[in-house]
Amino acid sequence: MAVVDPRETQLASIAQYHLGIKPGTDSVLLNALANVIITEELWNKDFVNARTEGFEDLRHWVKDYTPEYAEQITGIPSDTIYQVAREYALAENASILYTMGLTQHLSGTQNVYAVANLAMLCGHVGKENSGVNPLRGQNNVQGSCDMGALPNVVTGYQKVTSKDVRNRFATAWNIKSLSDQFGLTVGEMMDAAQKGTLKGMYIMGENPILSDADAGHAKAALENLDFLVVQDIFLTETAQLADVVLPAASFAEKEGTFTNTERRVQKIRQAITPIGNAKADWEIICLLANAMGYEMHYDSPAAIMDEIAALTPSYGGISHKRLEIRGLQWPCPSPDHPGTLVLHTEKFARGKGQFHRAEYIAPSEQPDKDYPLVLNTGRRLYHYHTGTMTMRTGALEKHYSNEHLEVNPIDADKYGLEDGSVVKVISRRGEIQLKAQVSSVTPPGVVFTSFHFPSAPVNKLTSPKRDAISGIPELKRCAVRVEKSH
Amino acid sequence: MSSIDLIINGQQITVPEGSTILEATEMLGISIPTLCHHPSLSGVGSCRLCVVEAETRGRKKITPACMEKAKPGMVVETETAEVVEHRKTILELLLANHPQDCLTCGSNGDCRLQDYSWQYNVKSPGFTGDRHDYKIEDDNPFIIRDMNKCILCGRCVRMCSEVQGNSTLDFAHRGFDTKVSTAFDLPLSASECVFCGNCVAVCPVGALQEKKLRRTARTWEVEKVKTICPYCGTGCGIELNVKDNKIVGVTSDDGEVNGQSLCVKGRFGYGFIHHPDRLKNPLIRKNGHLVEASWQEAVELIAEKLDDIRNNHGSDSLAVLSSARCTNEENYLLQKFTRAVLGTNNIDHCARL
């Protein structure tokens, strides 16, 4: 096991290799691994020849990414890069798992390209116990994407730019037409709200005030709206800004399905009646649609799933009745289809796997005289996202009650900090205050904290610069300075 | 793989080579009492409660079914008088150093020592001698640890090292003083423990209990509803323990992706469901303040305002954030609402964050 992380996490401590990477330089490491695998002729010739295209391009693109060059940029010893490359290439099965550490950078998309290149180069894809897996941070983030809660696709990733798709949905939904224009991503929505071109927003179960990059900007943007509706189970920081707040039922109070990180659609079951006058989100949406003159009636979530199945080839065979027995992994195109355990076994979605050029795009902020440290952000085991739920359990928040800033002992000496010192962390966008924890988990030059605690809203500091392709903000890295608070 | 024929309680059975006697009996639906054995963990054969009589080529022996491999021509009897006598003695020995406080024990009704004592009619310890008097560990918000009730089966030790990969627990000391302990016998809260509670899930007695659950409901009072964890994207199966229309705890059984394993959030992070801060009524901003309103008033206001903005500024002046916390059905409906009713593709959620 090789763990790539700037910090020596618990997982890193039990791994065979810990690659303590400088934040934001992942594509350089990944290209260097490909460089070694190609130079030493360790690549899977059968797989590359039969299943992929563009290999000669890849050879050319990664030629200059030698481990020695990568060592200078990533800080990872070249010897380690050689070893990991050889072990990955020669393993019978190998899996690459990643999370936001790879994607929340300006070069996030490039990093993912580089991961895909590596897996295809070694043929570690399309078979059991191998492949590439982005681990999903939220119970139904996979399902939200599958269901078309995205500005460019409807369900099952069917593009809104396709006339055929729009026609099919317009007929099923009994409307004249669907917009053929891509909508705004969450970051673009905040920009448009700030500019005043976006007038009204409807937010269901999200708390962008704490989760968005450059949270000060997100707050100002939402305050600039003419009308804001928030539907949630708690009066979140975002809900406090709303004109109307609607009380939603929690997962324990309704029926439905979640799709997990391995595409497994599973049934959730109602255990108790909704709290107070709260209603399930699906019931609320129906109420609202009907109030706006659009007929929307369903007996139950099972009936909604039937409609999803009819419009979505990959969910075509999924029904609540089948899910009562066990979960189903999509694609599951028909009622007699058992679901799909492993993707890409015979061919990729586009046919042959295409190698992509994965460029290194340097992070937007390098440490300088005024902001000499790199701020890395992430999550803690005991908490979840913006803390809406985990700060109210009577258990988790008692055990892990205060957030702190991890500072390496070398930096602590440099800036006169002790364990427990209250510090101000200041970026070009804002400042927060919290206690320092002097710890060698985080390397010199880097400080770390989470975004769970409303009392230390780290996204006031983070950079709103976004990956040009995915629109994902560069949350994993910005430049800060740390001052002892008096 | 070759197969093996043997006879258990007079019934002929064929099992794959390498199967234990216990696995063979399970195939026949014959139940054998076990304490240390767990199908997800390595075998240790330490409790000896699963002993059976096994005869191979005329040689008879009493042997633990969980460890003894099935052999060709083996003849097994699972409930002979001698076997039962062995089991009773083991139970008497365990009870000799186990508090008889079943009346108030949180695990009453879900305790294997209790079940087997009933099954074999073991009413009293049968032996007298020293008893442990360990302090009950109660200083963390998740788990109560009462080592006086521990029967040293080692399931927790193996769960922690073999499944969780954390190796927080191990046996310390020798003989009567043997104890499951953290390093330096520190409380869990001062150890490397990550409070996944997977040790609690496999504890066959009341030595490890979920703190809140076992103080709120007797084991037979709860209805268990199988559902999926509300936290990360792994999709672990959980059982919501319901009493009087309240979630009083979470347990794990046989989740499709997780078996009995959960993390601290999934097992102990359910308290938000009944937190007093839960929104119970719609709120409408009036004179700068959010005040309670009826559903009808709230929905009519939203419909009117969204309609106004759409008519005056166009559909693309509206945007919707959906939720990775809501169900597929709800995400589907919200994007349908956005596209079909509001008329825009301005819909996204926090997949990017």
PDB file of N, CA and C in Angstrom, chain B residues 161-217:
ATOM      1  N   SER B 161      -8.012  -5.934  15.423  1.00  0.00           N
ATOM      2  CA  SER B 161      -6.790  -6.089  14.628  1.00  0.00           C
ATOM      3  C   SER B 161      -7.072  -6.613  13.222  1.00  0.00           C
ATOM      4  N   GLU B 162      -8.017  -7.554  13.089  1.00  0.00           N
ATOM      5  CA  GLU B 162      -8.186  -8.206  11.778  1.00  0.00           C
ATOM      6  C   GLU B 162      -9.110  -7.446  10.845  1.00  0.00           C
ATOM      7  N   VAL B 163     -10.109  -6.764  11.389  1.00  0.00           N
ATOM      8  CA  VAL B 163     -11.070  -6.063  10.526  1.00  0.00           C
ATOM      9  C   VAL B 163     -10.822  -4.556  10.538  1.00  0.00           C
ATOM     10  N   GLN B 164     -10.747  -3.982  11.724  1.00  0.00           N
ATOM     11  CA  GLN B 164     -10.558  -2.540  11.804  1.00  0.00           C
ATOM     12  C   GLN B 164      -9.103  -2.146  11.531  1.00  0.00           C
ATOM     13  N   GLY B 165      -8.166  -3.080  11.747  1.00  0.00           N
ATOM     14  CA  GLY B 165      -6.761  -2.779  11.471  1.00  0.00           C
ATOM     15  C   GLY B 165      -6.156  -1.832  12.480  1.00  0.00           C
ATOM     16  N   ASN B 166      -6.734  -1.751  13.657  1.00  0.00           N
ATOM     17  CA  ASN B 166      -6.287  -0.746  14.619  1.00  0.00           C
ATOM     18  C   ASN B 166      -5.477  -1.341  15.775  1.00  0.00           C
ATOM     19  N   SER B 167      -5.717  -2.609  16.096  1.00  0.00           N
ATOM     20  CA  SER B 167      -4.951  -3.309  17.150  1.00  0.00           C
ATOM     21  C   SER B 167      -4.840  -2.522  18.454  1.00  0.00           C
ATOM     22  N   THR B 168      -5.971  -1.958  18.872  1.00  0.00           N
ATOM     23  CA  THR B 168      -5.975  -1.215  20.133  1.00  0.00           C
ATOM     24  C   THR B 168      -5.991  -2.158  21.329  1.00  0.00           C
ATOM     25  N   LEU B 169      -6.610  -3.320  21.151  1.00  0.00           N
ATOM     26  CA  LEU B 169      -6.821  -4.237  22.276  1.00  0.00           C
ATOM     27  C   LEU B 169      -5.974  -5.492  22.138  1.00  0.00           C
ATOM     28  N   ASP B 170      -5.581  -6.040  23.282  1.00  0.00           N
ATOM     29  CA  ASP B 170      -4.951  -7.365  23.292  1.00  0.00           C
ATOM     30  C   ASP B 170      -5.076  -7.942  24.705  1.00  0.00           C
ATOM     31  N   PHE B 171      -4.707  -9.213  24.851  1.00  0.00           N
ATOM     32  CA  PHE B 171      -4.715  -9.815  26.181  1.00  0.00           C
ATOM     33  C   PHE B 171      -3.484  -9.350  26.947  1.00  0.00           C
ATOM     34  N   ALA B 172      -3.699  -9.028  28.215  1.00  0.00           N
ATOM     35  CA  ALA B 172      -2.577  -8.671  29.080  1.00  0.00           C
ATOM     36  C   ALA B 172      -2.603  -9.587  30.298  1.00  0.00           C
ATOM     37  N   HIS B 173      -1.467  -9.730  30.924  1.00  0.00           N
ATOM     38  CA  HIS B 173      -1.312 -10.551  32.147  1.00  0.00           C
ATOM     39  C   HIS B 173      -1.543 -12.046  31.860  1.00  0.00           C
ATOM     40  N   ARG B 174      -1.558 -12.839  32.924  1.00  0.00           N
ATOM     41  CA  ARG B 174      -1.605 -14.297  32.779  1.00  0.00           C
ATOM     42  C   ARG B 174      -2.624 -14.899  33.739  1.00  0.00           C
ATOM     43  N   GLY B 175      -3.057 -16.096  33.433  1.00  0.00           N
ATOM     44  CA  GLY B 175      -3.899 -16.863  34.333  1.00  0.00           C
ATOM     45  C   GLY B 175      -5.175 -16.123  34.707  1.00  0.00           C
ATOM     46  N   PHE B 176      -5.537 -16.167  35.967  1.00  0.00           N
ATOM     47  CA  PHE B 176      -6.770 -15.530  36.441  1.00  0.00           C
ATOM     48  C   PHE B 176      -6.763 -14.032  36.162  1.00  0.00           C
ATOM     49  N   ASP B 177      -5.567 -13.434  36.133  1.00  0.00           N
ATOM     50  CA  ASP B 177      -5.473 -11.986  35.927  1.00  0.00           C
ATOM     51  C   ASP B 177      -5.566 -11.582  34.460  1.00  0.00           C
ATOM     52  N   THR B 178      -5.689 -12.538  33.567  1.00  0.00           N
ATOM     53  CA  THR B 178      -5.755 -12.198  32.141  1.00  0.00           C
ATOM     54  C   THR B 178      -6.908 -11.237  31.884  1.00  0.00           C
ATOM     55  N   LYS B 179      -6.612 -10.241  31.064  1.00  0.00           N
ATOM     56  CA  LYS B 179      -7.581  -9.172  30.859  1.00  0.00           C
ATOM     57  C   LYS B 179      -7.397  -8.615  29.455  1.00  0.00           C
ATOM     58  N   VAL B 180      -8.502  -8.263  28.806  1.00  0.00           N
ATOM     59  CA  VAL B 180      -8.388  -7.554  27.523  1.00  0.00           C
ATOM     60  C   VAL B 180      -8.074  -6.105  27.854  1.00  0.00           C
ATOM     61  N   SER B 181      -7.012  -5.614  27.260  1.00  0.00           N
ATOM     62  CA  SER B 181      -6.492  -4.321  27.693  1.00  0.00           C
ATOM     63  C   SER B 181      -5.986  -3.510  26.509  1.00  0.00           C
ATOM     64  N   THR B 182      -5.979  -2.206  26.670  1.00  0.00           N
ATOM     65  CA  THR B 182      -5.271  -1.340  25.727  1.00  0.00           C
ATOM     66  C   THR B 182      -3.808  -1.319  26.154  1.00  0.00           C
ATOM     67  N   ALA B 183      -2.961  -0.679  25.383  1.00  0.00           N
ATOM     68  CA  ALA B 183      -1.567  -0.539  25.786  1.00  0.00           C
ATOM     69  C   ALA B 183      -1.520   0.218  27.109  1.00  0.00           C
ATOM     70  N   PHE B 184      -0.767  -0.298  28.049  1.00  0.00           N
ATOM     71  CA  PHE B 184      -0.609   0.289  29.398  1.00  0.00           C
ATOM     72  C   PHE B 184      -1.930   0.367  30.159  1.00  0.00           C
ATOM     73  N   ASP B 185      -2.923  -0.397  29.712  1.00  0.00           N
ATOM     74  CA  ASP B 185      -4.225  -0.458  30.388  1.00  0.00           C
ATOM     75  C   ASP B 185      -4.875   0.917  30.542  1.00  0.00           C
ATOM     76  N   LEU B 186      -4.647   1.795  29.567  1.00  0.00           N
ATOM     77  CA  LEU B 186      -5.291   3.114  29.593  1.00  0.00           C
ATOM     78  C   LEU B 186      -6.751   2.968  29.193  1.00  0.00           C
ATOM     79  N   PRO B 187      -7.593   3.914  29.597  1.00  0.00           N
ATOM     80  CA  PRO B 187      -8.967   3.855  29.096  1.00  0.00           C
ATOM     81  C   PRO B 187      -8.987   4.037  27.577  1.00  0.00           C
ATOM     82  N   LEU B 188     -10.044   3.579  26.928  1.00  0.00           N
ATOM     83  CA  LEU B 188     -10.142   3.707  25.462  1.00  0.00           C
ATOM     84  C   LEU B 188      -9.923   5.148  25.029  1.00  0.00           C
ATOM     85  N   SER B 189     -10.447   6.087  25.843  1.00  0.00           N
ATOM     86  CA  SER B 189     -10.376   7.494  25.452  1.00  0.00           C
ATOM     87  C   SER B 189      -8.935   7.996  25.403  1.00  0.00           C
ATOM     88  N   ALA B 190      -8.019   7.325  26.062  1.00  0.00           N
ATOM     89  CA  ALA B 190      -6.623   7.766  26.040  1.00  0.00           C
ATOM     90  C   ALA B 190      -5.777   6.861  25.147  1.00  0.00           C
ATOM     91  N   SER B 191      -6.452   5.928  24.448  1.00  0.00           N
ATOM     92  CA  SER B 191      -5.714   4.976  23.610  1.00  0.00           C
ATOM     93  C   SER B 191      -5.848   5.360  22.140  1.00  0.00           C
ATOM     94  N   GLU B 192      -5.409   4.473  21.284  1.00  0.00           N
ATOM     95  CA  GLU B 192      -5.514   4.701  19.843  1.00  0.00           C
ATOM     96  C   GLU B 192      -6.912   4.372  19.310  1.00  0.00           C
ATOM     97  N   CYS B 193      -7.822   4.037  20.187  1.00  0.00           N
ATOM     98  CA  CYS B 193      -9.174   3.620  19.779  1.00  0.00           C
ATOM     99  C   CYS B 193      -9.843   4.690  18.927  1.00  0.00           C
ATOM    100  N   VAL B 194     -10.510   4.276  17.848  1.00  0.00           N
ATOM    101  CA  VAL B 194     -11.227   5.222  16.981  1.00  0.00           C
ATOM    102  C   VAL B 194     -12.746   5.110  17.186  1.00  0.00           C
ATOM    103  N   PHE B 195     -13.154   4.363  18.203  1.00  0.00           N
ATOM    104  CA  PHE B 195     -14.556   4.256  18.603  1.00  0.00           C
ATOM    105  C   PHE B 195     -15.493   3.834  17.462  1.00  0.00           C
ATOM    106  N   CYS B 196     -15.011   2.920  16.635  1.00  0.00           N
ATOM    107  CA  CYS B 196     -15.891   2.371  15.607  1.00  0.00           C
ATOM    108  C   CYS B 196     -16.967   1.505  16.254  1.00  0.00           C
ATOM    109  N   GLY B 197     -16.662   0.992  17.447  1.00  0.00           N
ATOM    110  CA  GLY B 197     -17.649   0.157  18.142  1.00  0.00           C
ATOM    111  C   GLY B 197     -17.816  -1.217  17.520  1.00  0.00           C
ATOM    112  N   ASN B 198     -16.922  -1.606  16.633  1.00  0.00           N
ATOM    113  CA  ASN B 198     -17.051  -2.927  16.028  1.00  0.00           C
ATOM    114  C   ASN B 198     -16.792  -4.030  17.058  1.00  0.00           C
ATOM    115  N   CYS B 199     -16.021  -3.708  18.094  1.00  0.00           N
ATOM    116  CA  CYS B 199     -15.816  -4.644  19.201  1.00  0.00           C
ATOM    117  C   CYS B 199     -17.139  -4.864  19.938  1.00  0.00           C
ATOM    118  N   VAL B 200     -17.895  -3.778  20.097  1.00  0.00           N
ATOM    119  CA  VAL B 200     -19.189  -3.883  20.783  1.00  0.00           C
ATOM    120  C   VAL B 200     -20.109  -4.805  19.980  1.00  0.00           C
ATOM    121  N   ALA B 201     -20.057  -4.638  18.655  1.00  0.00           N
ATOM    122  CA  ALA B 201     -20.953  -5.415  17.784  1.00  0.00           C
ATOM    123  C   ALA B 201     -20.707  -6.910  17.913  1.00  0.00           C
ATOM    124  N   VAL B 202     -19.468  -7.322  18.206  1.00  0.00           N
ATOM    125  CA  VAL B 202     -19.170  -8.756  18.256  1.00  0.00           C
ATOM    126  C   VAL B 202     -19.065  -9.302  19.669  1.00  0.00           C
ATOM    127  N   CYS B 203     -19.162  -8.443  20.673  1.00  0.00           N
ATOM    128  CA  CYS B 203     -19.074  -8.927  22.065  1.00  0.00           C
ATOM    129  C   CYS B 203     -20.290  -9.819  22.356  1.00  0.00           C
ATOM    130  N   PRO B 204     -20.073 -11.071  22.769  1.00  0.00           N
ATOM    131  CA  PRO B 204     -21.220 -11.977  22.949  1.00  0.00           C
ATOM    132  C   PRO B 204     -21.927 -11.792  24.293  1.00  0.00           C
ATOM    133  N   VAL B 205     -21.330 -10.991  25.185  1.00  0.00           N
ATOM    134  CA  VAL B 205     -21.938 -10.767  26.504  1.00  0.00           C
ATOM    135  C   VAL B 205     -22.108  -9.267  26.733  1.00  0.00           C
ATOM    136  N   GLY B 206     -22.126  -8.825  27.976  1.00  0.00           N
ATOM    137  CA  GLY B 206     -22.355  -7.407  28.260  1.00  0.00           C
ATOM    138  C   GLY B 206     -21.089  -6.648  28.617  1.00  0.00           C
ATOM    139  N   ALA B 207     -19.920  -7.196  28.276  1.00  0.00           N
ATOM    140  CA  ALA B 207     -18.670  -6.521  28.650  1.00  0.00           C
ATOM    141  C   ALA B 207     -18.489  -5.216  27.895  1.00  0.00           C
ATOM    142  N   LEU B 208     -18.976  -5.174  26.663  1.00  0.00           N
ATOM    143  CA  LEU B 208     -18.902  -3.962  25.846  1.00  0.00           C
ATOM    144  C   LEU B 208     -20.321  -3.618  25.416  1.00  0.00           C
ATOM    145  N   GLN B 209     -20.769  -2.429  25.764  1.00  0.00           N
ATOM    146  CA  GLN B 209     -22.142  -2.046  25.425  1.00  0.00           C
ATOM    147  C   GLN B 209     -22.165  -0.642  24.836  1.00  0.00           C
ATOM    148  N   GLU B 210     -23.138  -0.418  23.935  1.00  0.00           N
ATOM    149  CA  GLU B 210     -23.353   0.939  23.430  1.00  0.00           C
ATOM    150  C   GLU B 210     -23.949   1.736  24.585  1.00  0.00           C
ATOM    151  N   LYS B 211     -23.268   2.822  24.932  1.00  0.00           N
ATOM    152  CA  LYS B 211     -23.611   3.539  26.155  1.00  0.00           C
ATOM    153  C   LYS B 211     -25.062   4.027  26.174  1.00  0.00           C
ATOM    154  N   LYS B 212     -25.446   4.796  25.152  1.00  0.00           N
ATOM    155  CA  LYS B 212     -26.788   5.403  25.170  1.00  0.00           C
ATOM    156  C   LYS B 212     -27.872   4.358  24.952  1.00  0.00           C
ATOM    157  N   LEU B 213     -27.667   3.520  23.954  1.00  0.00           N
ATOM    158  CA  LEU B 213     -28.691   2.533  23.587  1.00  0.00           C
ATOM    159  C   LEU B 213     -29.069   1.655  24.764  1.00  0.00           C
ATOM    160  N   ARG B 214     -28.058   1.122  25.446  1.00  0.00           N
ATOM    161  CA  ARG B 214     -28.341   0.147  26.502  1.00  0.00           C
ATOM    162  C   ARG B 214     -28.880   0.776  27.778  1.00  0.00           C
ATOM    163  N   ARG B 215     -28.842   2.112  27.841  1.00  0.00           N
ATOM    164  CA  ARG B 215     -29.451   2.770  28.997  1.00  0.00           C
ATOM    165  C   ARG B 215     -30.838   3.295  28.652  1.00  0.00           C
ATOM    166  N   THR B 216     -31.199   3.213  27.391  1.00  0.00           N
ATOM    167  CA  THR B 216     -32.473   3.791  26.958  1.00  0.00           C
ATOM    168  C   THR B 216     -33.533   2.725  26.711  1.00  0.00           C
ATOM    169  N   ALA B 217     -33.097   1.563  26.264  1.00  0.00           N
ATOM    170  CA  ALA B 217     -34.085   0.550  25.877  1.00  0.00           C
ATOM    171  C   ALA B 217     -33.590  -0.838  26.240  1.00  0.00           C
TER     172      ALA B 217
END
